């Protein structure tokens, strides 16, 4: 099986050690890094010390006093939690070929950081500290609101209690907290984010893998925003079952294009109806025609959003492919993610060319992307953390607007269907016929998705 991974080029393993007080967005950053690297097929995993602590000590009697550095009982549990997390991480590096492990803990004192440093060096793993430093009260408060409403520690607890308790917990950490600084920590590899990314301090970033993580983190922002995704309207090729090409929209596809502005308004809701979106399309006619009735001024074409290149099969129907290249047809069904059309592309190739798009998407605010089935599957897989074996088989129907709302610990999805019929372009495994079987296994795509009303 072909393997692409920058870690194989370098043979480097990295342990990212999160540093920072509670409510500084550490877990969020840690999870995003794991999602991004996994999407690029780099084996990565987050070890959250809070979860280990909850396993040991439960959540019943957890309140701020537990985090007082004079509380011997609390200290014992917290030490044990860290030890378990670190042990599991080291085991994962060696037994499961881990490449980037993230230790999501507070790591507030230098002495504690030294221990992990030593352990990493003994195991030939590069330690990289990632500190989220924040002294902007408004940002912290926003984060506390997020944490409090999502943290397992405060399930079933009163809101006011949770806020006060959490503030007290932060105080206990503040008493012992030592920030990373360029003088004392000059020989360590670290990134220090000050107030999200109003200032970023980098020290001794050495490997390519580390610099990739740095570049990604530098592009993150936390302003609320949404991303809308749509396939192009039904095309003339879809009517004939041909793949690829650069055909016009069909009549029904045109109807979808005309209805799209209304769908977007409905999705924005009354209070946001004046929001201006930026529209991204591919360079192919069918996506541009689909975008042509949208009232927004900013429209951008990306070659990277073009449909998967079917190479020699471009312009053929699945049936023709099955007859002409039966072995290829089967090989693609067996491993759709890796299969590369003769003279064309695989899903993995698309992910690689989409990387700059993901980076730019992280930087941007409200965006509407009109693109193609395979490309949409890959973008969707990034936001929803869909594994590679599943993503090429996800059903993303025509004439449907998808809205993604990234939140602290998950992404909310809603779909709005335009009530305009279209041929199904979904091909199940092992057949050249198009269309989704009805029945229990209708699609393997995880239905985190709530269909909203048909407009
Ligand atoms: C729909 O048609 C376009 C060409 O207009 C093609 O690229 C795309 O693959 C078609 N969808 C499917 C899966 O048949
Ligand atoms: C697509 O539409 C354009 C403009 O309506 C027309 O000039 C062109 O011939 C059409 N192309 C095909 C392949 O039908
Ligand atoms: C959106 O763009 C239009 C036209 O450029 C402008 O008049 C309007 O004020 C913008 N809306 C917002 C909310 O910025
Ligand atoms: C940070 O990680 C090290 C790993 O050895 C651990 O000893 C330390 O206690 C951690 N800090 C906290 C407070 O979680």
PDB file of C-alpha atoms and ligand atoms in Angstrom, residues 236 248 285 289, ligand 2:
ATOM      1  CA  UNK A 236     -25.403  17.518 -18.354  1.00  0.00           C
ATOM      2  CA  UNK A 248     -22.824  22.885 -18.504  1.00  0.00           C
ATOM      3  CA  UNK A 285     -18.068  25.751 -15.602  1.00  0.00           C
ATOM      4  CA  UNK A 289     -22.718  28.569 -13.205  1.00  0.00           C
TER       5      UNK A 289
HETATM    6  C1  LIG B   2     -22.712  25.471 -22.627  1.00  0.00           C
HETATM    7  O1  LIG B   2     -23.449  26.663 -22.607  1.00  0.00           O
HETATM    8  C2  LIG B   2     -22.886  27.688 -23.406  1.00  0.00           C
HETATM    9  C3  LIG B   2     -23.653  28.971 -23.174  1.00  0.00           C
HETATM   10  O2  LIG B   2     -24.997  28.729 -22.885  1.00  0.00           O
HETATM   11  C4  LIG B   2     -22.937  27.259 -24.877  1.00  0.00           C
HETATM   12  O3  LIG B   2     -22.353  28.278 -25.702  1.00  0.00           O
HETATM   13  C5  LIG B   2     -22.134  25.984 -25.001  1.00  0.00           C
HETATM   14  O4  LIG B   2     -22.213  25.500 -26.330  1.00  0.00           O
HETATM   15  C6  LIG B   2     -22.633  24.918 -24.031  1.00  0.00           C
HETATM   16  N1  LIG B   2     -21.727  23.803 -24.065  1.00  0.00           N
HETATM   17  C7  LIG B   2     -22.113  22.560 -24.291  1.00  0.00           C
HETATM   18  C8  LIG B   2     -21.034  21.535 -24.281  1.00  0.00           C
HETATM   19  O5  LIG B   2     -23.287  22.251 -24.449  1.00  0.00           O
END
